[in-house]
Every structure is written in C-alpha cells, then in structure tokens.
Coordinates of C-alpha atoms in Angstrom, one line a residue:
V1164 CA 0.0 0.0 0.0
G1165 CA 2.8 2.4 0.8
G1166 CA 4.2 2.0 -2.7
E1167 CA 0.8 1.9 -4.4
Y1168 CA -0.4 5.2 -3.1
P1169 CA 2.3 7.4 -4.9
L1170 CA 2.4 5.2 -7.9
A1171 CA -1.4 5.2 -8.5
A1172 CA -1.8 9.0 -8.0
T1173 CA 1.3 9.6 -10.3
I1174 CA 0.2 7.5 -13.1
A1175 CA -3.4 8.9 -12.8
A1176 CA -2.2 12.6 -12.9
E1177 CA 0.3 11.9 -15.7
G1178 CA -2.1 9.9 -17.8
A1179 CA -5.3 11.8 -17.3
P1180 CA -7.1 13.3 -20.2
P1181 CA -6.7 17.1 -20.8
G1182 CA -8.9 19.2 -18.5
Q1183 CA -10.0 16.1 -16.3
R1184 CA -7.0 15.5 -14.2
G1185 CA -8.7 16.2 -10.8
R1186 CA -11.9 14.1 -11.7
F1187 CA -9.4 11.2 -13.1
I1188 CA -7.3 11.2 -9.7
A1189 CA -10.4 11.4 -7.6
A1190 CA -12.1 8.5 -9.6
V1191 CA -9.0 6.3 -9.0
F1192 CA -8.9 7.2 -5.3
S1193 CA -12.6 6.4 -4.9
M1194 CA -11.8 2.8 -5.3
Q1195 CA -10.7 2.8 -1.8
G1196 CA -14.4 3.3 -0.7
W1197 CA -15.6 0.4 -2.7
G1198 CA -12.8 -1.8 -1.4
M1199 CA -13.9 -0.8 2.2
L1200 CA -17.4 -1.6 1.5
L1201 CA -16.6 -5.0 -0.3
S1202 CA -14.5 -6.0 2.8
C1203 CA -17.5 -5.3 5.1
L1204 CA -19.9 -7.2 2.8
M1205 CA -17.5 -10.1 2.6
V1206 CA -17.5 -10.4 6.5
L1207 CA -21.4 -10.2 6.7
L1208 CA -21.7 -12.9 3.9
L1209 CA -19.4 -15.4 5.8
L1210 CA -21.3 -14.7 9.0
W1211 CA -24.5 -15.1 7.2
L1212 CA -23.3 -18.6 6.0
D1213 CA -22.8 -19.4 9.7
L1214 CA -19.2 -20.2 9.2
P1215 CA -17.0 -20.5 12.4
L1216 CA -15.4 -16.9 13.4
E1217 CA -11.8 -18.4 13.0
F1218 CA -12.7 -19.4 9.4
V1219 CA -14.3 -15.8 8.9
W1220 CA -11.2 -13.6 9.7
R1221 CA -8.7 -15.8 8.0
S1222 CA -11.0 -16.1 4.9
V1223 CA -11.3 -12.3 4.6
L1224 CA -7.6 -11.8 5.0
I1225 CA -6.9 -14.3 2.2
F1226 CA -9.6 -12.6 0.0
G1227 CA -7.8 -9.3 0.4
A1228 CA -4.6 -11.0 -1.2
V1229 CA -6.5 -11.6 -4.5
P1230 CA -6.6 -8.0 -5.7
S1231 CA -3.1 -7.4 -4.4
A1232 CA -1.8 -10.2 -6.5
A1233 CA -3.9 -8.9 -9.6
V1234 CA -2.2 -5.5 -9.2
I1235 CA 1.4 -7.1 -9.0
F1236 CA 0.5 -8.8 -12.5
V1237 CA -1.0 -5.5 -14.0
R1238 CA 1.9 -3.5 -12.9
S1239 CA 4.4 -6.0 -14.4
K1240 CA 2.7 -5.2 -17.7
M1241 CA 2.7 -1.5 -17.5
E1242 CA 5.0 1.1 -19.2
E1243 CA 6.2 4.4 -17.8
T1244 CA 4.0 7.3 -18.8
E1245 CA 5.0 9.5 -21.6
M1246 CA 5.5 12.4 -19.3
Y1247 CA 7.9 10.4 -17.2
K1248 CA 9.8 9.4 -20.3
E1249 CA 10.0 13.1 -21.5
S1250 CA 11.4 14.3 -18.1
H1251 CA 14.2 11.6 -18.0
S1252 CA 17.1 11.3 -20.4
E1253 CA 17.7 8.2 -22.6
Q1254 CA 21.0 7.8 -21.0
S1255 CA 21.0 6.0 -17.6
V1256 CA 21.9 8.3 -14.8
A1257 CA 23.7 7.0 -11.5
L1258 CA 21.5 6.6 -8.5
S1259 CA 23.7 9.1 -6.6
T1260 CA 23.1 11.8 -9.4
H1261 CA 19.5 11.2 -9.4
F1262 CA 19.3 11.6 -5.7
R1263 CA 21.3 14.8 -5.8
E1264 CA 18.8 16.1 -8.5
A1265 CA 15.7 15.0 -6.7
L1266 CA 17.0 16.6 -3.4
G1267 CA 17.5 19.9 -5.2
H1268 CA 13.9 19.9 -6.4
I1269 CA 12.7 18.9 -2.8
R1270 CA 14.5 21.9 -1.3
Q1271 CA 13.0 24.2 -3.9
Y1272 CA 9.5 22.8 -3.2
W1273 CA 10.0 22.5 0.6
R1274 CA 6.9 24.9 1.3
P1275 CA 4.5 22.8 -0.4
L1276 CA 5.9 19.7 1.0
V1277 CA 5.2 21.0 4.4
G1278 CA 1.6 21.7 3.4
T1279 CA 0.9 18.2 1.8
T1280 CA 2.8 16.3 4.6
M1281 CA 1.1 18.1 7.5
T1282 CA -2.4 18.3 6.0
W1283 CA -2.3 14.6 5.4
L1284 CA -0.8 13.8 8.9
L1285 CA -3.6 15.8 10.7
L1286 CA -6.3 14.2 8.7
D1287 CA -5.1 10.6 9.2
V1288 CA -4.9 11.3 13.0
T1289 CA -8.6 11.6 13.0
F1290 CA -9.5 9.3 10.0
Y1291 CA -7.7 6.3 11.2
G1292 CA -8.1 6.8 14.9
T1293 CA -11.9 6.8 14.5
G1294 CA -12.0 4.6 11.6
S1295 CA -9.9 1.8 13.5
F1296 CA -12.0 2.0 16.6
K1297 CA -15.6 2.3 15.0
H1298 CA -16.5 -0.4 17.6
R1299 CA -15.8 2.0 20.5
V1300 CA -17.9 4.8 18.9
S1301 CA -20.6 2.3 18.1
A1302 CA -20.7 1.2 21.7
S1303 CA -21.1 4.7 22.8
L1304 CA -23.9 5.4 20.3
D1305 CA -25.7 2.3 21.5
P1306 CA -24.8 1.5 25.1
G1307 CA -27.3 -1.4 25.3
G1308 CA -26.0 -3.1 22.1
S1309 CA -23.1 -4.8 23.6
E1310 CA -25.1 -7.9 24.9
G1311 CA -24.9 -11.1 23.0
S1312 CA -22.6 -13.8 21.8
P1313 CA -19.2 -13.0 20.1
R1314 CA -20.9 -13.8 16.8
D1315 CA -23.5 -11.3 17.5
E1316 CA -20.9 -8.7 18.5
V1317 CA -19.0 -9.2 15.1
W1318 CA -22.2 -9.0 13.2
K1319 CA -23.3 -5.9 14.7
E1320 CA -19.8 -4.3 14.2
A1321 CA -19.8 -5.5 10.6
V1322 CA -23.1 -3.8 9.9
F1323 CA -22.1 -0.6 11.7
A1324 CA -19.0 -0.6 9.5
T1325 CA -21.2 -1.3 6.4
L1326 CA -23.4 1.7 7.2
C1327 CA -20.4 3.9 7.5
S1328 CA -18.9 2.8 4.1
C1329 CA -22.3 3.4 2.6
M1330 CA -22.4 6.9 4.0
A1331 CA -18.7 7.5 2.8
I1332 CA -19.1 6.4 -0.7
P1333 CA -21.1 9.5 -1.8
G1334 CA -18.2 11.7 -0.6
Y1335 CA -15.9 9.9 -3.1
L1336 CA -18.7 10.5 -5.9
L1337 CA -19.2 14.1 -4.8
S1338 CA -15.5 14.7 -5.1
I1339 CA -15.3 13.2 -8.8
A1340 CA -18.2 15.4 -9.7
F1341 CA -17.1 18.8 -8.3
I1342 CA -13.4 18.7 -7.6
D1343 CA -12.6 20.4 -10.9
R1344 CA -15.5 22.9 -10.6
L1345 CA -14.9 23.9 -6.8
G1346 CA -11.1 23.6 -6.6
R1347 CA -8.8 21.8 -4.4
Y1348 CA -8.5 24.3 -1.8
T1349 CA -12.1 25.0 -1.3
V1350 CA -12.9 21.3 -1.0
Q1351 CA -10.2 20.6 1.4
L1352 CA -10.9 23.7 3.5
W1353 CA -14.6 23.0 3.9
G1354 CA -14.2 19.4 4.1
F1355 CA -12.1 19.9 7.4
V1356 CA -14.7 22.4 8.7
A1357 CA -17.7 19.9 7.9
M1358 CA -15.7 17.2 9.7
A1359 CA -15.3 19.2 12.8
V1360 CA -18.8 20.4 12.9
N1361 CA -20.1 16.7 12.7
F1362 CA -17.5 15.6 15.3
F1363 CA -18.7 18.2 17.7
A1364 CA -22.4 17.3 16.9
V1365 CA -21.8 13.6 17.9
A1366 CA -20.0 14.6 21.1
Y1367 CA -22.8 17.1 22.0
L1368 CA -25.4 14.5 21.3
L1369 CA -23.8 11.9 23.4
G1370 CA -24.0 14.3 26.3
L1371 CA -27.8 14.6 26.0
D1372 CA -28.6 10.9 26.8
L1373 CA -31.0 10.6 23.9
P1374 CA -33.6 7.9 23.7
P1375 CA -33.0 4.9 21.7
S1376 CA -35.4 6.1 19.0
A1377 CA -33.4 9.2 18.5
R1378 CA -30.0 7.8 18.5
W1379 CA -30.0 7.4 14.7
T1380 CA -29.0 11.3 14.7
M1381 CA -25.7 10.4 16.0
L1382 CA -25.1 7.7 13.5
V1383 CA -25.9 10.2 10.8
C1384 CA -23.5 12.7 12.1
F1385 CA -20.8 10.2 12.6
G1386 CA -21.3 8.9 9.0
F1387 CA -21.1 12.5 7.8
T1388 CA -17.4 12.7 9.1
F1389 CA -16.6 10.1 6.6
L1390 CA -18.6 11.6 3.8
F1391 CA -17.1 15.0 4.2
S1392 CA -13.6 13.5 4.7
N1393 CA -13.9 11.9 1.2
F1394 CA -15.6 15.0 -0.1
G1395 CA -12.7 16.8 1.4
P1396 CA -9.2 16.2 2.7
N1397 CA -9.1 12.5 2.2
T1398 CA -9.3 13.1 -1.4
T1399 CA -7.3 16.3 -1.8
T1400 CA -4.6 15.1 0.4
F1401 CA -4.1 12.2 -2.1
M1402 CA -4.5 14.5 -5.2
L1403 CA -2.4 17.5 -4.4
P1404 CA 0.9 15.9 -4.0
A1405 CA 0.4 14.4 -7.6
E1406 CA -0.2 17.9 -9.0
V1407 CA 2.1 20.4 -7.3
Y1408 CA 5.4 18.7 -7.8
P1409 CA 7.4 18.3 -11.1
T1410 CA 7.6 14.9 -12.8
V1411 CA 11.2 14.0 -11.6
V1412 CA 10.0 14.1 -8.0
R1413 CA 6.2 13.6 -8.2
A1414 CA 6.1 10.1 -6.9
T1415 CA 8.9 10.7 -4.3
C1416 CA 7.1 13.8 -2.8
H1417 CA 3.8 12.0 -2.9
G1418 CA 5.4 9.2 -1.0
L1419 CA 6.8 11.4 1.6
S1420 CA 3.4 13.1 2.0
A1421 CA 1.6 9.6 2.2
A1422 CA 4.3 8.6 4.8
A1423 CA 3.4 11.5 6.9
G1424 CA -0.2 10.5 6.8
K1425 CA 0.6 7.1 8.0
L1426 CA 2.7 8.7 10.9
G1427 CA -0.6 10.4 11.7
A1428 CA -2.5 7.2 11.6
A1429 CA -0.2 5.7 13.9
I1430 CA -0.7 8.6 16.4
G1431 CA -4.3 8.3 16.1
T1432 CA -4.7 4.6 16.5
V1433 CA -2.0 4.4 19.4
A1434 CA -3.5 7.5 21.3
F1435 CA -7.4 6.6 20.8
S1436 CA -7.6 4.1 23.7
P1437 CA -5.5 5.9 26.3
A1438 CA -7.3 9.2 25.5
E1439 CA -10.5 7.6 25.8
E1440 CA -9.8 6.0 29.1
A1441 CA -8.4 9.3 30.4
F1442 CA -10.9 11.8 29.1
G1443 CA -13.8 9.9 27.6
I1444 CA -15.3 9.5 24.1
Q1445 CA -16.7 12.9 24.1
V1446 CA -13.5 14.7 24.4
V1447 CA -11.9 12.3 22.1
L1448 CA -14.5 13.2 19.4
I1449 CA -14.3 17.0 20.1
S1450 CA -10.4 16.7 19.7
C1451 CA -11.0 15.2 16.3

C-alpha cells in the first residue's frame, strides 16, 4: 500500500485526459471506498453462511490477497507514462546523481511539501483513529447493544462498518463530480470544517442521553464525518501531491506526504484508547 499510493496517484495524474485530471485522480482514489465496502460485505456474507469465526477472519485476509496479486500482475505489464519518459534522458543516470537532483527539487518545493505532509498527517490522526475504533464509537452510540454472543458482536460491528462505508461512498462521488469545479483548496478547507462540525455534533448529542429512538441522529452525524472526509481532505491530500510537484520528484514527494499521513494514522490509533480511558469518548471526538 505504501508504494501503491504514490504510484497510483502519479500514473493517474500523468495519464489523465486534458482538463479532467482532478476528476480522474478522484475516480482512482474512490476505489478505496468500494474496497472498504466490499470487505464489510465479505464479512457479513461469511457470517450469514454461519461459518466459524476463526474461518471468517482468515478467509477475509486471504480474500484481500487476491486484488493485491492482480495488481502485481498488471503493474508488471505497464509502461512508464509519456510525461515520465520526456522528463528523463535516454542515458541511464547514476543513482547518486538522481538523488542529488531530486534533493535539489525537494529543497525548492519545501513549502508545498510542508503543506501536503502536515495536512495528510492531521487528517489521518482523525481518519484512522476513529476508523480503526469504530466499535468503540458504536458502543457509545448504542450502550445497550453490547449484549450477546461473540458472533452477534461481530455481526453488529460489521453492520455498523457497512453503514459507515455506505455513507462514505457518496463523498467520493461528490469529489469526482465537483473537484474541478470547486477547486482543491475549497474542497479541502470546507471538508475539514464539515468534519469538525459533525464530530462536535456527535460529542454534543452523546451528552444529551438521547432515547434509543433518536440515536440514529448520532449515527448520521458520525457517518457524515466520513462523507465530508472523502468530499474533502481524504481526497485532496491524495490528489495535491500528484499535481504540485515536477515529474522527476512527483512520486517521491507523494510518497513522503503519504508517509506523513501514516505517521498520523499511527498517532491516532495508538492515542485513541489511552485518550478515551483518560478523558472519555466525548473529549476524543471533540479533539478530532
């Protein structure tokens, strides 16, 4: 995945039709959402077939290896983009020379690099923190729903994850439709704002002790955090590093930006449980 992020974004940016680069990159990135939904549906299918839990999680992991193997095969057949070929001389260049040239470009573009790395880092603290601990959020939204067998628990969490994925996918589609019309800056800024508003709303509603019949409002607000993440910074942080850097360092700077994002993901997942135990789920959601 670490290598696929910069490669997919770079190939999409360099091979996009004229005037449709934003839409093209957003469409490529939207496959993330369909993959998430497919993984949830796979779990639900295996549970519905009444297969043992040990078989279910192992089968889902094995199933995830199939598209990865297909990507390896497809990648082996692909050629470099024309833009890449034009930016590199026919003569082979020593690795040390290429490294010096790339470092020079990175120094020249250090300000955009700070922007693309830090926005991706900040997003993934929230995106992976709440995404990896959906079960903790769902338990807070439905305090009485934790009763039942382990199979019932897995089923409920898979259903909750499926609902979140279904609410997230329209965000990808909205990005594809409007990214070129609204612009990257506008989509990213207001996406962050909408995420913050919905996290505050979930935290506020948790404090109201709503009756079970009204708890769906918290689910909607929590789902909207994923929708506006995808119609916002989750798409633009993937897109911008593929557009603002020259071809010779495009994939490198995209990889650095993605690595910063995964650092944020590590911070979010490691800090979520201690923060929840120390301050409570409401404070965690407000911090997001």
